[in-house]
Amino acid sequence: MSKELTKRADNYSEWYNDLVVKSQLADHSAVRGCMVIKPYGYALWENMRDQLDKMFKETGHVNAYFPLFVPKSLFEAEETNAEGFAKECAVVTHYRLKADPNNKGKLIVDPEAKLDEELVVRPTSEAIIWNTYKGWIQSYRDLPLLINQWANVVRWEMRTRLFLRTAEFLWQEGHTAHATKEEAIEETVKMVNVYADFVEEYMAVPVIKGVKSASERFAGAEDTYCIEALMQDGKALQAGTSHFLGQNFAKAFDVKFSDKNNKLEYVWATSWGVSTRLIGALIMAHSDDQGLVMPPRIAPLQVVIIPIYKGDESKPVIDEKGHAMMSALKTMGIRVKYDDSDNARPGWKFAEYELKGVPIRVALGMRDLENNVVEVARRDTKEKQTISLNGIADYLKNLLNEIQQNIYDRALTFRNENITEADTFDEMVKLLDEKGGFISAHWDGTEETEEKIKEQTKATIRCIPLDNRQEEGVCIFSGKPSKERVLFARAY
RNA sequence: CGGGAUGUAGCGUAGCCCGGUUAUCGCGCCUGGUUUGGGACCAGGAGGUCGCAAGUUCGAAUCUUGCCAUCCCGACCA
């Protein structure tokens, strides 16, 4: 493995790719557009997943699992949704292979085994789920139905990037059914808030909560709420979405319920999801030219202890102290590793754990033990301090909290410094080219204007922020009147 | 899907233009030893369908064609 990571300033996307692979989060696979998530990356995902799952359950949701395959007839039932995803669907047409008569040892698709109806590999599960809900919902007493599933989905993207856009990705998708429009909207907003809380508090990535413009809306939704994050290169990243689906799917799949007055009504729906893409957001929000910077709360490893031996006789003494410290930290619920592996020297380990973004590194050698201290190095600031062994566990626990907060504050400052108001189109173009980030500007609310701005600048409307300040102005492009600013950015 | 580039050991590479013994070097790996406070050193060793498949040729990493994959730039997108 080469030791050098591409520098962010030299080539940001190469830095990102390099980092994902060298830090062992994931790797390209033999399958086009699909990645292998390696143990370190999967441990990170598990921590994220576990916390989100807890938050979903605290808000009343339960988990279930629906099929990977969606019969084409079900898939096409909700037309807007189907059309929106049609261009990126993997489709199963056969169910059997057979030996190739003309090519020994090879297989061909058995033409006899053609499916009567093609199966779409789910790009999202609304269709199969709403078809199922039809059988589950009869009365208002069956509502609300609050279900989440952890799954993989496939979207056949033209161009893929590790974590940010892979042909197959892991995610969760919540699908809820409600008796009233108000309740469904409330659910949609509740879940975008859950996402924002998770991403900010656990991943330490500040987000802007907002609503998508009509053209950026989820196919089949009445309204799409989202959280938008800003990456270090000034590009925005959609980190999660929550959709108010109205009665579109209820009508498409004929899901009705009897209300208290025995009147048949269509059900109101929401769906919401976040994916392994969040890992991309995490990487690009915090990491530096030395490697990953993991927020302690979801870091697979929070503390690594590295013993530094001098001569064989020092090993048992150091190991004893090291193991004691590890036990104390484990008792406090801290994820810790004592790396006494023999195949690398301390300097190599230092660099390696920096690359992997472990928040705290503790070095333990005879020199320290003689003074009853250890050397504590934090990944976020790269500061090293000599700390007394007395009360070290409490010290490290507090330090983890401090690092979590510091990473968030740093990202928040950067984000806030990169939301810039523009009052003319020229100003906006200049800002996009020279500074990047979010451009806060007036927009006339039409799709035509949005499209023209996109064509000329590659920037899209990321969102109309919730609790947006109302302000009279004129559209930056058309000069027509506008009541509020929206956020534009170039995005991933 | 369009334009450009690349593919040689786990990783990074030389050789290819101009076909010809046993495919170069570094890192990593294995064995033994010395080491260990910022990516150690010495000695010995293992590891290759030269992306895949056809073709040209006495002979192909090298020439031709097709395919596959990756990267960069577009279009598409969470």
Coordinates of C-alpha atoms in Angstrom, one line a residue, chain A:
Chain A
M1 CA 0.0 0.0 0.0
S2 CA 1.4 3.4 -0.9
K3 CA 1.8 5.7 2.1
E4 CA 0.7 8.9 0.5
L5 CA -2.9 10.0 0.2
T6 CA -3.7 12.4 -2.6
K7 CA -4.0 15.9 -1.1
R8 CA -7.4 17.5 -1.1
A9 CA -6.1 20.6 -2.8
D10 CA -4.5 18.6 -5.7
N11 CA -7.6 16.6 -6.6
Y12 CA -10.5 16.4 -4.3
S13 CA -12.3 13.4 -5.9
E14 CA -9.1 11.5 -6.1
W15 CA -8.4 12.3 -2.5
Y16 CA -11.9 10.9 -1.6
N17 CA -11.5 7.7 -3.6
D18 CA -8.0 7.2 -2.2
L19 CA -9.2 7.7 1.3
V20 CA -12.1 5.3 1.1
V21 CA -9.9 2.6 -0.3
K22 CA -6.8 3.2 1.9
S23 CA -8.7 3.5 5.1
Q24 CA -10.3 0.2 4.4
L25 CA -13.9 1.4 4.4
A26 CA -14.8 -0.1 1.1
D27 CA -13.4 -1.2 -2.2
H28 CA -14.4 -1.6 -5.8
S29 CA -15.8 -5.0 -6.6
A30 CA -15.9 -7.2 -9.7
V31 CA -19.4 -6.0 -10.3
R32 CA -19.9 -2.8 -12.3
G33 CA -20.8 0.1 -10.0
C34 CA -21.0 -2.1 -6.9
M35 CA -18.7 -1.8 -3.9
V36 CA -17.6 -4.2 -1.2
I37 CA -18.1 -2.6 2.2
K38 CA -15.1 -3.9 4.2
P39 CA -15.3 -4.7 8.0
Y40 CA -14.2 -1.2 9.1
G41 CA -16.7 0.5 6.9
Y42 CA -19.4 -2.0 7.8
A43 CA -18.7 -1.4 11.5
L44 CA -19.3 2.3 10.9
W45 CA -22.6 1.5 9.1
E46 CA -23.7 -0.7 11.9
N47 CA -23.1 2.0 14.5
M48 CA -25.1 4.4 12.3
R49 CA -27.8 1.9 11.6
D50 CA -28.2 0.9 15.3
Q51 CA -28.6 4.5 16.4
L52 CA -31.1 5.3 13.7
D53 CA -33.0 2.1 14.4
K54 CA -33.3 3.1 18.0
M55 CA -34.6 6.6 17.0
F56 CA -37.1 5.0 14.7
K57 CA -38.4 2.7 17.4
E58 CA -38.5 5.6 19.9
T59 CA -40.8 7.4 17.4
G60 CA -43.2 4.4 17.3
H61 CA -41.9 2.5 14.2
V62 CA -41.4 -1.2 13.8
N63 CA -39.2 -3.1 11.3
A64 CA -40.4 -5.5 8.6
Y65 CA -39.0 -6.9 5.4
F66 CA -40.4 -6.9 1.9
P67 CA -39.2 -8.7 -1.2
L68 CA -36.3 -7.6 -3.3
F69 CA -38.3 -8.2 -6.5
V70 CA -41.3 -6.2 -7.7
P71 CA -43.5 -7.6 -10.5
K72 CA -43.5 -5.1 -13.3
S73 CA -47.3 -4.7 -13.1
L74 CA -47.1 -3.6 -9.5
F75 CA -44.1 -1.4 -10.2
E76 CA -45.9 0.5 -12.9
A77 CA -49.1 1.1 -10.9
E78 CA -48.1 4.4 -9.5
E79 CA -47.2 6.1 -12.8
T80 CA -45.2 9.1 -11.7
N81 CA -43.0 6.9 -9.4
A82 CA -42.5 4.3 -12.1
E83 CA -41.6 6.8 -14.7
G84 CA -39.1 8.4 -12.4
F85 CA -37.2 5.2 -11.8
A86 CA -37.8 3.4 -15.1
K87 CA -34.4 4.5 -16.6
E88 CA -32.4 2.9 -13.8
C89 CA -34.0 -0.4 -13.1
A90 CA -32.3 -3.8 -13.2
V91 CA -34.8 -6.3 -14.5
V92 CA -35.0 -10.1 -14.0
T93 CA -36.3 -11.8 -17.1
H94 CA -35.2 -15.5 -16.6
Y95 CA -34.9 -17.9 -13.7
R96 CA -32.5 -20.5 -15.0
L97 CA -29.1 -21.1 -16.7
K98 CA -28.0 -24.1 -18.5
A99 CA -24.8 -25.6 -20.0
D100 CA -23.8 -23.9 -23.2
P101 CA -23.9 -26.7 -25.9
N102 CA -21.3 -24.8 -28.0
N103 CA -18.9 -23.8 -25.2
K104 CA -17.9 -26.5 -22.7
G105 CA -17.8 -25.3 -19.1
K106 CA -19.8 -22.2 -19.9
L107 CA -23.4 -21.3 -19.1
I108 CA -26.1 -19.6 -21.0
V109 CA -29.5 -18.2 -20.0
D110 CA -32.0 -20.9 -20.7
P111 CA -34.4 -19.4 -23.2
E112 CA -37.0 -21.9 -22.0
A113 CA -36.9 -20.3 -18.6
K114 CA -38.3 -16.9 -19.5
L115 CA -40.5 -15.3 -16.9
D116 CA -44.1 -14.6 -17.9
E117 CA -43.8 -11.3 -16.1
E118 CA -40.5 -9.5 -15.5
L119 CA -39.4 -8.8 -12.0
V120 CA -37.9 -5.4 -11.3
V121 CA -35.1 -5.3 -8.7
R122 CA -36.4 -2.7 -6.3
P123 CA -35.0 0.8 -6.7
T124 CA -37.4 1.7 -3.8
S125 CA -40.2 -0.3 -2.3
E126 CA -43.3 1.8 -2.4
A127 CA -45.0 -0.4 -4.9
I128 CA -44.5 -3.8 -3.3
I129 CA -45.2 -2.3 0.2
W130 CA -48.4 -0.5 -0.8
N131 CA -49.6 -3.6 -2.6
T132 CA -49.1 -5.4 0.7
Y133 CA -50.7 -2.7 2.8
K134 CA -53.9 -3.1 0.8
G135 CA -54.4 -6.3 2.7
W136 CA -53.4 -4.9 6.1
I137 CA -55.6 -1.9 6.2
Q138 CA -59.4 -1.9 6.5
S139 CA -60.3 0.4 9.4
Y140 CA -59.1 3.6 11.0
R141 CA -58.1 1.3 13.9
D142 CA -55.4 -0.2 11.6
L143 CA -53.8 3.3 11.3
P144 CA -51.3 4.7 11.6
L145 CA -49.2 1.9 10.2
L146 CA -45.6 2.8 11.0
I147 CA -43.1 0.5 9.3
N148 CA -39.4 0.7 8.5
Q149 CA -37.3 -1.7 6.5
W150 CA -33.5 -2.1 6.4
A151 CA -32.7 -3.3 2.9
N152 CA -30.6 -3.0 -0.2
V153 CA -31.8 -1.4 -3.4
V154 CA -30.5 -1.2 -6.9
R155 CA -30.4 1.9 -9.1
W156 CA -28.5 1.4 -12.4
E157 CA -26.6 4.6 -12.3
M158 CA -24.5 5.8 -15.3
R159 CA -21.6 6.8 -13.2
T160 CA -20.9 5.5 -9.7
R161 CA -18.7 6.6 -6.8
L162 CA -17.9 4.7 -3.6
F163 CA -20.7 5.3 -1.0
L164 CA -21.9 8.4 -2.8
R165 CA -23.6 6.7 -5.7
T166 CA -23.3 2.9 -6.1
A167 CA -25.5 0.7 -8.2
E168 CA -26.5 -1.3 -5.2
F169 CA -26.7 0.4 -1.8
L170 CA -27.9 -0.2 1.7
W171 CA -30.5 2.0 3.3
Q172 CA -33.6 2.1 5.4
E173 CA -36.9 3.1 4.0
G174 CA -39.8 4.0 6.2
H175 CA -43.3 3.6 4.8
T176 CA -46.2 4.9 6.8
A177 CA -50.0 5.0 6.4
H178 CA -52.2 7.6 8.1
A179 CA -55.9 8.4 8.4
T180 CA -55.5 12.1 7.7
K181 CA -53.4 14.4 5.6
E182 CA -52.4 16.4 8.6
E183 CA -51.1 13.4 10.4
A184 CA -49.1 12.3 7.4
I185 CA -47.5 15.7 7.0
E186 CA -46.7 15.7 10.7
E187 CA -45.0 12.3 10.2
T188 CA -43.0 13.6 7.2
V189 CA -41.7 16.5 9.2
K190 CA -41.1 14.4 12.3
M191 CA -38.8 12.1 10.3
V192 CA -36.8 14.8 8.6
N193 CA -36.2 16.1 12.1
V194 CA -35.1 12.7 13.3
Y195 CA -32.6 12.6 10.3
A196 CA -31.3 16.1 11.1
D197 CA -30.9 15.2 14.8
F198 CA -29.0 12.0 13.9
V199 CA -26.7 13.6 11.3
E200 CA -25.9 16.5 13.5
E201 CA -25.6 14.9 16.9
Y202 CA -24.0 11.6 15.9
M203 CA -22.2 12.3 12.6
A204 CA -21.4 15.9 13.6
V205 CA -22.4 17.1 10.2
P206 CA -24.6 20.2 10.3
V207 CA -27.5 20.1 7.9
I208 CA -30.1 22.5 6.5
K209 CA -33.7 21.2 6.7
G210 CA -35.8 22.2 3.8
V211 CA -38.3 21.4 1.1
K212 CA -37.4 20.5 -2.4
S213 CA -38.7 22.4 -5.4
A214 CA -41.1 20.6 -7.6
S215 CA -38.5 19.4 -10.1
E216 CA -36.2 17.9 -7.4
R217 CA -39.1 16.2 -5.7
F218 CA -39.2 12.4 -5.3
A219 CA -41.2 10.7 -8.1
G220 CA -44.7 10.2 -6.8
A221 CA -44.5 12.6 -3.9
E222 CA -46.6 15.7 -3.2
D223 CA -43.8 17.2 -1.2
T224 CA -40.2 16.2 -0.4
Y225 CA -38.5 17.3 2.7
C226 CA -34.7 17.0 2.9
I227 CA -31.6 17.6 4.8
E228 CA -28.7 19.2 2.9
A229 CA -25.1 19.1 4.0
L230 CA -22.1 21.0 2.7
M231 CA -18.9 19.2 1.8
Q232 CA -15.4 20.7 2.1
D233 CA -15.1 21.3 -1.6
G234 CA -18.1 23.6 -1.5
K235 CA -20.5 21.1 -3.1
A236 CA -23.8 20.2 -1.4
L237 CA -24.9 16.7 -0.6
Q238 CA -28.5 15.5 -0.1
A239 CA -28.2 13.5 3.1
G240 CA -31.7 12.3 3.6
T241 CA -35.2 12.7 2.4
S242 CA -38.7 12.4 3.8
H243 CA -41.7 12.4 1.4
F244 CA -45.3 13.3 1.9
L245 CA -46.9 11.0 -0.7
G246 CA -50.5 12.3 -0.4
Q247 CA -53.0 9.7 -1.5
N248 CA -51.0 8.8 -4.7
F249 CA -50.0 5.3 -3.7
A250 CA -53.3 4.6 -1.9
K251 CA -55.1 5.4 -5.1
A252 CA -52.7 3.4 -7.3
F253 CA -53.0 0.4 -5.0
D254 CA -56.6 1.0 -3.9
V255 CA -55.8 1.2 -0.2
K256 CA -59.0 2.4 1.6
F257 CA -60.1 2.4 5.2
S258 CA -63.4 2.9 7.0
D259 CA -63.3 6.0 9.2
K260 CA -65.3 6.3 12.4
N261 CA -68.4 7.2 10.4
N262 CA -68.0 4.1 8.3
K263 CA -67.1 6.2 5.3
L264 CA -64.4 4.8 2.9
E265 CA -61.4 7.0 2.5
Y266 CA -58.0 6.6 0.8
V267 CA -55.1 6.4 3.1
W268 CA -52.4 9.1 3.4
A269 CA -48.8 8.1 3.0
T270 CA -45.2 9.0 3.7
S271 CA -41.9 7.4 2.9
W272 CA -38.4 8.4 4.1
G273 CA -34.9 7.1 3.7
V274 CA -31.2 7.5 4.4
S275 CA -28.5 5.3 2.9
T276 CA -24.8 4.3 3.0
R277 CA -24.4 7.6 1.2
L278 CA -24.3 9.2 4.6
I279 CA -20.9 7.6 5.0
G280 CA -19.7 9.7 2.0
A281 CA -21.1 12.8 3.7
L282 CA -19.2 11.9 6.9
I283 CA -15.9 11.5 5.0
M284 CA -16.2 14.6 3.0
A285 CA -17.4 16.8 5.9
H286 CA -14.6 16.0 8.3
S287 CA -11.6 14.3 6.9
D288 CA -8.2 15.8 6.0
D289 CA -5.0 15.1 4.1
Q290 CA -3.9 12.7 6.8
G291 CA -7.0 10.6 6.5
L292 CA -10.5 10.1 8.0
V293 CA -11.7 12.0 11.0
M294 CA -14.4 9.9 12.7
P295 CA -16.9 11.5 15.1
P296 CA -16.5 9.6 18.4
R297 CA -20.2 8.8 18.8
I298 CA -20.2 6.5 15.8
A299 CA -16.5 5.7 15.3
P300 CA -16.0 2.0 15.1
L301 CA -13.0 2.5 17.3
Q302 CA -12.9 5.4 19.7
V303 CA -9.5 4.9 21.5
V304 CA -6.5 3.0 20.4
I305 CA -3.7 2.3 22.9
I306 CA -0.3 1.7 21.4
P307 CA 2.4 0.2 23.6
I308 CA 6.0 1.3 23.0
Y309 CA 8.4 -1.4 24.1
K310 CA 12.1 -0.9 25.0
G311 CA 13.7 -4.3 25.4
D312 CA 12.0 -7.5 26.2
E313 CA 11.7 -6.9 29.9
S314 CA 9.5 -3.8 29.4
K315 CA 6.8 -5.7 27.6
P316 CA 5.0 -7.4 30.5
V317 CA 5.1 -4.2 32.5
I318 CA 3.6 -2.1 29.7
D319 CA 1.1 -4.8 28.7
E320 CA -0.2 -5.0 32.3
K321 CA -0.9 -1.2 32.4
G322 CA -2.3 -1.2 28.9
H323 CA -4.7 -4.1 29.6
A324 CA -5.8 -2.4 32.8
M325 CA -6.5 0.8 31.0
M326 CA -8.4 -1.0 28.2
S327 CA -10.6 -2.8 30.8
A328 CA -11.4 0.5 32.5
L329 CA -12.4 2.1 29.2
K330 CA -14.5 -0.9 28.2
T331 CA -16.3 -0.8 31.5
M332 CA -17.3 2.8 30.6
G333 CA -18.6 1.6 27.2
I334 CA -15.8 3.0 25.2
R335 CA -14.8 1.2 22.1
V336 CA -11.1 0.6 22.6
K337 CA -8.3 -1.5 21.1
Y338 CA -4.9 -2.3 22.5
D339 CA -2.6 -2.7 19.5
D340 CA 0.4 -4.7 20.6
S341 CA 0.7 -6.3 17.2
D342 CA 4.3 -7.2 16.4
N343 CA 4.2 -6.5 12.7
A344 CA 4.4 -2.7 12.8
R345 CA 6.4 -0.3 14.8
P346 CA 4.8 2.6 16.7
G347 CA 5.3 5.3 14.0
W348 CA 3.6 3.1 11.5
K349 CA 0.7 2.5 13.8
F350 CA 0.4 6.2 14.5
A351 CA 0.0 7.0 10.8
E352 CA -2.3 4.0 10.2
Y353 CA -4.8 5.0 12.9
E354 CA -4.7 8.6 11.8
L355 CA -5.6 7.4 8.3
K356 CA -8.5 5.5 9.9
G357 CA -9.6 8.5 11.9
V358 CA -9.6 6.9 15.3
P359 CA -10.5 9.9 17.6
I360 CA -7.9 9.3 20.4
R361 CA -4.6 7.6 20.4
V362 CA -2.8 6.7 23.6
A363 CA 0.9 5.9 23.6
L364 CA 2.2 4.0 26.5
G365 CA 6.0 3.4 27.1
M366 CA 8.4 2.9 29.9
R367 CA 9.3 6.6 29.9
D368 CA 5.6 7.4 30.7
L369 CA 5.1 4.7 33.2
E370 CA 8.0 5.9 35.2
N371 CA 6.2 9.2 35.6
N372 CA 2.7 7.6 35.8
V373 CA 1.5 9.3 32.6
V374 CA 0.5 8.5 29.0
E375 CA 0.7 10.5 25.8
V376 CA -2.8 11.3 24.5
A377 CA -3.1 12.5 20.9
R378 CA -6.4 13.6 19.4
R379 CA -7.2 13.1 15.8
D380 CA -9.3 16.2 15.2
T381 CA -6.6 18.8 16.2
K382 CA -3.5 16.5 16.1
E383 CA -2.6 17.9 19.5
K384 CA -0.5 15.7 21.9
Q385 CA -0.7 16.0 25.6
T386 CA 0.9 14.2 28.5
I387 CA -1.8 13.1 30.9
S388 CA -1.7 11.5 34.3
L389 CA -2.7 7.9 34.6
N390 CA -4.8 8.7 37.6
G391 CA -8.4 9.2 36.3
I392 CA -7.3 8.6 32.7
A393 CA -10.5 6.8 31.8
D394 CA -12.7 9.7 32.8
Y395 CA -10.4 12.1 31.1
L396 CA -10.7 10.2 27.8
K397 CA -14.4 9.9 28.1
N398 CA -14.7 13.7 28.4
L399 CA -12.2 14.2 25.6
L400 CA -14.3 12.1 23.3
N401 CA -17.3 14.4 24.0
E402 CA -15.1 17.4 23.4
I403 CA -13.8 16.0 20.1
Q404 CA -17.4 15.3 19.0
Q405 CA -18.4 18.9 19.8
N406 CA -15.2 20.3 18.2
I407 CA -15.8 18.4 14.9
Y408 CA -19.3 19.6 14.7
D409 CA -18.4 23.2 15.5
R410 CA -15.7 23.2 12.9
A411 CA -18.1 21.9 10.3
L412 CA -20.8 24.3 11.3
T413 CA -18.5 27.3 11.1
F414 CA -17.4 26.2 7.6
R415 CA -21.0 25.6 6.5
N416 CA -22.1 29.0 7.8
E417 CA -19.2 30.8 6.2
N418 CA -20.2 29.2 3.0
I419 CA -23.8 30.3 2.8
T420 CA -23.6 33.5 0.8
E421 CA -26.4 35.8 -0.4
A422 CA -26.4 36.8 -4.0
D423 CA -28.6 39.5 -5.4
T424 CA -27.7 39.4 -9.1
F425 CA -27.1 36.5 -11.4
D426 CA -23.6 37.6 -12.2
E427 CA -22.8 37.7 -8.5
M428 CA -24.2 34.1 -8.2
V429 CA -22.1 32.8 -11.0
K430 CA -19.0 34.4 -9.6
L431 CA -19.7 33.0 -6.2
L432 CA -20.2 29.5 -7.5
D433 CA -17.0 29.6 -9.5
E434 CA -14.8 31.2 -6.9
K435 CA -16.2 30.2 -3.5
G436 CA -18.8 27.5 -3.9
G437 CA -21.1 26.6 -1.1
F438 CA -24.8 27.5 -0.8
I439 CA -26.0 30.6 -2.6
S440 CA -29.0 32.2 -0.9
A441 CA -31.0 34.0 -3.6
H442 CA -34.4 35.0 -4.7
W443 CA -36.2 32.8 -7.2
D444 CA -39.5 33.3 -9.0
G445 CA -40.8 29.9 -8.1
T446 CA -41.0 28.6 -11.7
E447 CA -39.5 25.4 -13.1
E448 CA -38.4 27.2 -16.3
T449 CA -36.2 29.6 -14.3
E450 CA -34.8 26.8 -12.2
E451 CA -33.9 24.8 -15.3
K452 CA -32.2 27.7 -17.0
I453 CA -30.1 28.5 -13.9
K454 CA -29.1 24.8 -13.8
E455 CA -28.2 24.8 -17.5
Q456 CA -26.0 27.9 -17.1
T457 CA -24.4 27.3 -13.8
K458 CA -24.8 23.6 -13.0
A459 CA -26.3 24.7 -9.7
T460 CA -29.6 23.4 -8.5
I461 CA -32.1 24.5 -5.9
R462 CA -31.0 22.3 -2.9
C463 CA -34.0 23.3 -0.8
I464 CA -36.3 26.0 0.4
P465 CA -35.2 26.0 4.1
L466 CA -37.9 25.3 6.7
D467 CA -38.6 28.4 8.9
N468 CA -37.3 30.5 6.1
R469 CA -37.2 34.2 6.6
Q470 CA -39.8 35.9 4.4
E471 CA -38.3 38.8 2.5
E472 CA -39.6 40.8 -0.5
G473 CA -37.2 40.6 -3.5
V474 CA -36.9 39.9 -7.1
C475 CA -35.8 36.7 -8.8
I476 CA -32.1 36.7 -9.5
F477 CA -32.7 35.4 -13.0
S478 CA -36.0 36.6 -14.3
G479 CA -36.5 39.8 -12.1
K480 CA -40.0 38.7 -11.2
P481 CA -41.2 39.2 -7.6
S482 CA -40.2 36.7 -4.9
K483 CA -41.2 36.4 -1.2
E484 CA -38.2 34.4 0.0
R485 CA -34.7 33.3 -0.8
V486 CA -33.9 29.7 -1.6
L487 CA -30.5 27.8 -1.5
F488 CA -28.7 27.0 -4.7
A489 CA -25.5 24.9 -4.9
R490 CA -23.6 22.6 -7.1
A491 CA -24.3 19.2 -5.7
Y492 CA -23.2 15.6 -5.6

